[in-house]
Short mmCIF file of the C-alpha atoms (twelve columns), coordinates in Angstrom:
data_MODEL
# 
_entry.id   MODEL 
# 
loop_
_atom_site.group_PDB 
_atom_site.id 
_atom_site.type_symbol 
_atom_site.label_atom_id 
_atom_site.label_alt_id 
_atom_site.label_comp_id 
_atom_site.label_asym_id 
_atom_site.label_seq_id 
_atom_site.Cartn_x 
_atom_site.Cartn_y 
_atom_site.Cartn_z 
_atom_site.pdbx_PDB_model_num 
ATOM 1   C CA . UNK A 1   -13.514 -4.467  -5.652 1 
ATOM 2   C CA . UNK A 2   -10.913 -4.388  -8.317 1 
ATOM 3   C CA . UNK A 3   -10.197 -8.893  -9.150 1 
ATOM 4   C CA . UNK A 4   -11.298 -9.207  -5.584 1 
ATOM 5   C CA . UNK A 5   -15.262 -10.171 -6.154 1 
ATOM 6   C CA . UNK A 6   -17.847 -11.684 -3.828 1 
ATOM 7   C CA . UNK A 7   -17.034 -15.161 -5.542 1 
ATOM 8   C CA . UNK A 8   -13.268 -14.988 -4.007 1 
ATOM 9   C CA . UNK A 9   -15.035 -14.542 -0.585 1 
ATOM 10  C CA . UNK A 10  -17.841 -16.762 -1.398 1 
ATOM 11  C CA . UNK A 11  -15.224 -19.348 -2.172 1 
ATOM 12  C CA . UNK A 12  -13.170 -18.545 0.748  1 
ATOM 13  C CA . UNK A 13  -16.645 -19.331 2.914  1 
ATOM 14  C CA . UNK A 14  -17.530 -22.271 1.306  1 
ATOM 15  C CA . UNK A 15  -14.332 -24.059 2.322  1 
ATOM 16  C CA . UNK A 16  -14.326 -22.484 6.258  1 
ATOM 17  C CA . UNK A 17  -16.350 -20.791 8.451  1 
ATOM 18  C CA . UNK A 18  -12.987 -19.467 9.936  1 
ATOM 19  C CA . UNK A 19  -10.912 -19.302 6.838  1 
ATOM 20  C CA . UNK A 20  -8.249  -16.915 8.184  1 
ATOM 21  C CA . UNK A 21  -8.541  -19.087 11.213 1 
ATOM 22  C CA . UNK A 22  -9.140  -16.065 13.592 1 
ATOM 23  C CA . UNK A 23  -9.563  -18.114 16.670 1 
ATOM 24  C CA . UNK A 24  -6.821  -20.782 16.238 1 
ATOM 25  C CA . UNK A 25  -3.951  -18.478 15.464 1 
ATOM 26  C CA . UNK A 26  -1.911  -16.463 18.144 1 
ATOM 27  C CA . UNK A 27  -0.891  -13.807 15.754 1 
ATOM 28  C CA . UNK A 28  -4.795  -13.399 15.330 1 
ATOM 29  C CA . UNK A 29  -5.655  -13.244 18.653 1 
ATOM 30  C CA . UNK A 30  -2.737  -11.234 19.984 1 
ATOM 31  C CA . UNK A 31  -3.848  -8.831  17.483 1 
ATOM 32  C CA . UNK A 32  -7.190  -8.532  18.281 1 
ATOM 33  C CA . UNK A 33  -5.939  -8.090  21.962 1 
ATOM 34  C CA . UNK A 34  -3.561  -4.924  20.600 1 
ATOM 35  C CA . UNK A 35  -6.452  -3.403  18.444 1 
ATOM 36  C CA . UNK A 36  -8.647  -3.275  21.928 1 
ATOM 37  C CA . UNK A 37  -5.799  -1.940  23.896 1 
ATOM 38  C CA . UNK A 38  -5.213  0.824   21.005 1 
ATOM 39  C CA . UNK A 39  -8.513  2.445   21.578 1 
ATOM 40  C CA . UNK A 40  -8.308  5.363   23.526 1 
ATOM 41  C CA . UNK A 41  -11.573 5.113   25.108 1 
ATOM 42  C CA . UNK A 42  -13.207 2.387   27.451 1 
ATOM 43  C CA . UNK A 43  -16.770 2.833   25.939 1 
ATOM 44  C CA . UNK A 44  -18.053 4.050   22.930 1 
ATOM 45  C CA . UNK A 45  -21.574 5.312   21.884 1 
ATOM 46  C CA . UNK A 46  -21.934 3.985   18.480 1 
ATOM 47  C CA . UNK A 47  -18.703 2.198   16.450 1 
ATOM 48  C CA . UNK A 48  -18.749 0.969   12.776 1 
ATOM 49  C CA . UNK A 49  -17.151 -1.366  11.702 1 
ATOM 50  C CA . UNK A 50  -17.452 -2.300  8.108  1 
ATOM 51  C CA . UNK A 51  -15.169 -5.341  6.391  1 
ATOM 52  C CA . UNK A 52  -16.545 -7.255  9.874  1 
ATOM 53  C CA . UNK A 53  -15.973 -10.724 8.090  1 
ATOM 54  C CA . UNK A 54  -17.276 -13.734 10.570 1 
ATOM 55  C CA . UNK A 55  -17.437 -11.433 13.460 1 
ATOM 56  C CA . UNK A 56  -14.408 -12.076 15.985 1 
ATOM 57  C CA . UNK A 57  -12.995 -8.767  16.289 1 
ATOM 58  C CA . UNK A 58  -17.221 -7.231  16.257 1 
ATOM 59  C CA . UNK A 59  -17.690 -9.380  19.096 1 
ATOM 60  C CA . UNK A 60  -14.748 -8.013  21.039 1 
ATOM 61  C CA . UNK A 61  -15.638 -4.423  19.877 1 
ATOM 62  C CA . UNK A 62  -19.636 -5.257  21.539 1 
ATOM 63  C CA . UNK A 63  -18.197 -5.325  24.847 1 
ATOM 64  C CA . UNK A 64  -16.429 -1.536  24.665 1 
ATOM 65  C CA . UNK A 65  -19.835 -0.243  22.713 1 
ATOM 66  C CA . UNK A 66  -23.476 1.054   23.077 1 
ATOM 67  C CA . UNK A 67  -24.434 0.454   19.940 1 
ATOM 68  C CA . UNK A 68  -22.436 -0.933  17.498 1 
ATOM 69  C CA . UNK A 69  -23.181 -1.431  13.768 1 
ATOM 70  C CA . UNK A 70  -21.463 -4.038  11.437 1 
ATOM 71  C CA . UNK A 71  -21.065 -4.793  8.086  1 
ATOM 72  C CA . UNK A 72  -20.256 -6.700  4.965  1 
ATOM 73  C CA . UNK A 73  -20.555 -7.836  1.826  1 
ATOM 74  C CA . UNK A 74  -20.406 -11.522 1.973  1 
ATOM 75  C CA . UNK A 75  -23.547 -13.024 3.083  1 
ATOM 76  C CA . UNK A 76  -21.990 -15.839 4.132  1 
ATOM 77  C CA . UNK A 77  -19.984 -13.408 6.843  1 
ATOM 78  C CA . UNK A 78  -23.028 -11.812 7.931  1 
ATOM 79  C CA . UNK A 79  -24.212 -15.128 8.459  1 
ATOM 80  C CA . UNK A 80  -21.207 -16.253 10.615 1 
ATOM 81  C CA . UNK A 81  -21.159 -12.804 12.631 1 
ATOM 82  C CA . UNK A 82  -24.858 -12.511 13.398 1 
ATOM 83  C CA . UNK A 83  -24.750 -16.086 14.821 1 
ATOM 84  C CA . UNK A 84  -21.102 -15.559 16.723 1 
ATOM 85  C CA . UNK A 85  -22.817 -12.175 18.259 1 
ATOM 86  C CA . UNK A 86  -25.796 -13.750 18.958 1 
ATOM 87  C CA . UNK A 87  -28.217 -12.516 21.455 1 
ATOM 88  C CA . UNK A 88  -25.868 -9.052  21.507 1 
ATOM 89  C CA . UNK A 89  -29.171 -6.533  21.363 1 
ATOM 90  C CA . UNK A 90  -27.107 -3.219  21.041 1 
ATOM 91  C CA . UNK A 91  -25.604 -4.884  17.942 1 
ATOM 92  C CA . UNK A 92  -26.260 -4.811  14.114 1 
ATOM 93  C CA . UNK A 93  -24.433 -6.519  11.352 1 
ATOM 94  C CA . UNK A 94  -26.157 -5.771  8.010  1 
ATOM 95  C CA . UNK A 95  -25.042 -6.620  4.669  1 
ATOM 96  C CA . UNK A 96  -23.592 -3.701  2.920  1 
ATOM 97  C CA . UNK A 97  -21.131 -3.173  0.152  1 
ATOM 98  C CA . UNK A 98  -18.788 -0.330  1.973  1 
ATOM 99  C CA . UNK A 99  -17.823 2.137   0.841  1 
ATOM 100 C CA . UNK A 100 -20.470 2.200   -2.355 1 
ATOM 101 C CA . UNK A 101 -23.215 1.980   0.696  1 
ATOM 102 C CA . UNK A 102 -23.024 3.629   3.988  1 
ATOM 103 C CA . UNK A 103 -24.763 4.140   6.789  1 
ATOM 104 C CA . UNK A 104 -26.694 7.575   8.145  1 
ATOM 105 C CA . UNK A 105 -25.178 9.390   11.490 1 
ATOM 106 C CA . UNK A 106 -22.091 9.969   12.657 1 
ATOM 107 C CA . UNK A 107 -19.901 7.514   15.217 1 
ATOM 108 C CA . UNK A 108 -17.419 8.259   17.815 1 
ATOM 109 C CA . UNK A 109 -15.597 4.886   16.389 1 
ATOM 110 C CA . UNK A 110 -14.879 3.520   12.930 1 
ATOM 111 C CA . UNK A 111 -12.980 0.425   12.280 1 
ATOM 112 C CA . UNK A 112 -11.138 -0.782  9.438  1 
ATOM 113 C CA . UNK A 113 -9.499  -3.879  9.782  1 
ATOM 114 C CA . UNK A 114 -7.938  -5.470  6.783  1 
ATOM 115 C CA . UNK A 115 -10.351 -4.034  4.608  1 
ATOM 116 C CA . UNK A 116 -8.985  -1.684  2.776  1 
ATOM 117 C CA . UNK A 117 -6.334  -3.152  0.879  1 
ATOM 118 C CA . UNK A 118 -9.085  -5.427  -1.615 1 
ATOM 119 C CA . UNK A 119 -10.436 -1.732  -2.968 1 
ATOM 120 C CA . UNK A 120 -9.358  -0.430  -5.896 1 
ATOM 121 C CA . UNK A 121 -8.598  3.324   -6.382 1 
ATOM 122 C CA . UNK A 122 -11.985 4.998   -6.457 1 
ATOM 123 C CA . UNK A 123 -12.996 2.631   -3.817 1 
ATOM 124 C CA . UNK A 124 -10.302 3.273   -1.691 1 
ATOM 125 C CA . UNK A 125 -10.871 7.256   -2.043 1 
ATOM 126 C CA . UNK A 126 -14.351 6.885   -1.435 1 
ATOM 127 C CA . UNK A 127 -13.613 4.675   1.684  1 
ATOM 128 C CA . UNK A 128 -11.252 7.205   3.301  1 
ATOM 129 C CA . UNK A 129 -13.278 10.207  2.737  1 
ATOM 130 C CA . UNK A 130 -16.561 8.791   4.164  1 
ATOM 131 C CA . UNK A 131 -15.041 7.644   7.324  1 
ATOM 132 C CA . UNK A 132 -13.496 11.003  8.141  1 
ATOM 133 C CA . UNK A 133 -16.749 12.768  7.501  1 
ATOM 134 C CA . UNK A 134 -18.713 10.256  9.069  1 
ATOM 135 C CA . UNK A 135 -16.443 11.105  12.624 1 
ATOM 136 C CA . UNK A 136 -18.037 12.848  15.512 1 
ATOM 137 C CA . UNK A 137 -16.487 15.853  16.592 1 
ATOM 138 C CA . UNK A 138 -14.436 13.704  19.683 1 
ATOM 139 C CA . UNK A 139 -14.602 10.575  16.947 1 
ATOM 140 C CA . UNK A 140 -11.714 8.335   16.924 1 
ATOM 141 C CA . UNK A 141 -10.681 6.044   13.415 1 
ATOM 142 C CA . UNK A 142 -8.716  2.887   14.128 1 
ATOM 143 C CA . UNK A 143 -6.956  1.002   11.142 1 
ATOM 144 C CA . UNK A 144 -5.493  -2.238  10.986 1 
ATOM 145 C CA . UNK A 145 -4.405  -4.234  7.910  1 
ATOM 146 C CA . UNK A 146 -1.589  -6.758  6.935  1 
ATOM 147 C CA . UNK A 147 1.628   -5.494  5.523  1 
ATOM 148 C CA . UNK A 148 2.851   -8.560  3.719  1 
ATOM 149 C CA . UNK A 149 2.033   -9.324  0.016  1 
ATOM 150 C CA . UNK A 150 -0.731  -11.327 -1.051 1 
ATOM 151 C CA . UNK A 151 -2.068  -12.557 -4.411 1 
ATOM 152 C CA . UNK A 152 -5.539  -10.119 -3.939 1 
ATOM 153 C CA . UNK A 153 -3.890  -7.366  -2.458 1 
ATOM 154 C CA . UNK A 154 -4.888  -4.061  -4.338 1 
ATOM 155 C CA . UNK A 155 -3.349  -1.570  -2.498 1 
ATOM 156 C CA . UNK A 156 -0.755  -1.038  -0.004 1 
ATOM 157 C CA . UNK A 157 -1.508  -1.067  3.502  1 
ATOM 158 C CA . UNK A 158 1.190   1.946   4.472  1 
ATOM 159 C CA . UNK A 159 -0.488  4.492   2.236  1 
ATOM 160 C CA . UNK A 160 -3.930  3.580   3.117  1 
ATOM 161 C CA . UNK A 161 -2.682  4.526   6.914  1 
ATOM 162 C CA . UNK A 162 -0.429  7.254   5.744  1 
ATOM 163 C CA . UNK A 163 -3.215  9.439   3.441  1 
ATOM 164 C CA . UNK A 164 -5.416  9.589   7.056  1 
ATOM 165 C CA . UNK A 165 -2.142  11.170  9.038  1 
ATOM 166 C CA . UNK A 166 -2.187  13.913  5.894  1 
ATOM 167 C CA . UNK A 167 -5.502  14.731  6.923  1 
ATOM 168 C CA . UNK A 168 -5.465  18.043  8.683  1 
ATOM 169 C CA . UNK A 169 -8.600  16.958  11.169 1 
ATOM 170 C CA . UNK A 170 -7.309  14.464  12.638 1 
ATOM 171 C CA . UNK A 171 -4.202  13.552  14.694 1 
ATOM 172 C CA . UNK A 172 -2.843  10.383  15.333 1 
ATOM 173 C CA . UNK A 173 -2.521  9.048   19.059 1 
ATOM 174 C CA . UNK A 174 -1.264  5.856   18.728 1 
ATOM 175 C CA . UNK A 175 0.860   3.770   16.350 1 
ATOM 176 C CA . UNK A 176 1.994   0.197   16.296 1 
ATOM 177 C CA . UNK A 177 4.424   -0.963  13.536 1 
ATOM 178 C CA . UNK A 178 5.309   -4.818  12.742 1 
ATOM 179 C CA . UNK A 179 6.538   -6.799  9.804  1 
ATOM 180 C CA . UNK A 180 3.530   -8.344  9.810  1 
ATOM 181 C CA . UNK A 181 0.923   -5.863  10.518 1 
ATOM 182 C CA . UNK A 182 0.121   -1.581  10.620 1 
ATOM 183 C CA . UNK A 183 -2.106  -0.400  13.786 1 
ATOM 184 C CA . UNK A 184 -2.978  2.903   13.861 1 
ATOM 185 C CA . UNK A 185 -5.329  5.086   15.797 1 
ATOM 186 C CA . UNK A 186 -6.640  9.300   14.695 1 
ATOM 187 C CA . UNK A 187 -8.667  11.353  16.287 1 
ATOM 188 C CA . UNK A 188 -10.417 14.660  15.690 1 
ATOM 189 C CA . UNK A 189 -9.244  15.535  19.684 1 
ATOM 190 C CA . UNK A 190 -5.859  15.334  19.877 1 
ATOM 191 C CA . UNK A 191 -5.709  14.783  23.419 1 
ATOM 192 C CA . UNK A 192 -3.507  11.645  24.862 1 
ATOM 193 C CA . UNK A 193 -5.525  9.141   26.969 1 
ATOM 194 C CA . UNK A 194 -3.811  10.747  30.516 1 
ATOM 195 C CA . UNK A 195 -4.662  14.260  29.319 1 
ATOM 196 C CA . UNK A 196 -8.540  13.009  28.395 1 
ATOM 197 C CA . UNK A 197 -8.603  11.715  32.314 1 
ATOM 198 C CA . UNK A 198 -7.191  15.469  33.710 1 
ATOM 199 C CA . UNK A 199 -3.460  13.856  35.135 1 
ATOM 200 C CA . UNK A 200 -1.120  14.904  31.768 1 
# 
């Protein structure tokens, strides 16, 4: 991570176990409620989710999946997530540095939420490249990151979401636009949710 080390999230931990204060803050919640709403399915057979931080949005993601598998680099958010998810079976959070490391199989979900705005260049390639291929052929890609500037910001959330719309595979079915925030959801089917269910 180009400036944007484990110490900076180390640091972060050290201070808070909830140092964005995902549970406290509306904004944080009501976005957690849109990113749910966003997916185009109501059950998945095996999501990833790397970035996962102290596990809030994973948790909400366990109760829409089969199997899911989180990640991150911070052992200190492993920590936090693995106890928030506790006795969650069909759930694994493993510390991983994504997108250097990645896991085996494809998924009919990936999530990346704000995660991909702390990678520098190579990173960032490497990160948008291995969660196309790692897609299943009816695989869906939700991303999510803050728009607003920040001192460890690296790259810039609109072209992270605009280089997967260039991508010939995949077509994007939803889109929600803010000051604050960029939600967007691809798929390699481009059908609408009404058309998946027969009535469109």
């Amino acid at each position: 991570m180009n400036g944007t080390g484990l110490s900076y999230f180390d640091e972060l931990y050290a201070a808070s176990d909830d140092p964005w204060l995902m549970q406290q803050r509306w904004y944080e919640r009501r976005k957690r409620d849109l990113v749910m709403a966003s997916l185009p399915r109501e059950r998945y057979q095996l999501a990833f989710e790397p970035g996962c931080g102290n596990g809030y949005l994973t948790a909400a993601l366990a109760r829409r999946c089969e199997r899911l598998l989180a990640s991150d680099f911070s052992t200190d958010a492993v920590r936090l997530a693995r106890s928030r998810l506790g006795d969650a079976g069909h759930v694994t959070i493993e510390c991983q540095h994504v997108p250097h490391a990645w896991p085996a199989g494809r998924f009919d979900l990936v999530v990346l939420s704000e995660f991909g705005f702390y990678l520098d260049d190579a990173e960032l390639a490497l990160l948008q490249r291995r969660s196309v291929d790692a897609l299943a052929d009816d695989g869906v890609l939700l991303a999510c990151h803050w728009r607003r500037p920040f001192a460890e910001r690296t790259q810039d959330s609109d072209a992270i979401h605009e280089w997967f719309s260039r991508q010939p595979q995949l077509t994007r079915i939803a889109h929600h636009e803010e000051a604050d925030f960029l939600l967007d959801v691809w798929s390699r089917q481009p059908a609408s949710v009404a058309q998946a269910e027969g009535f469109a």
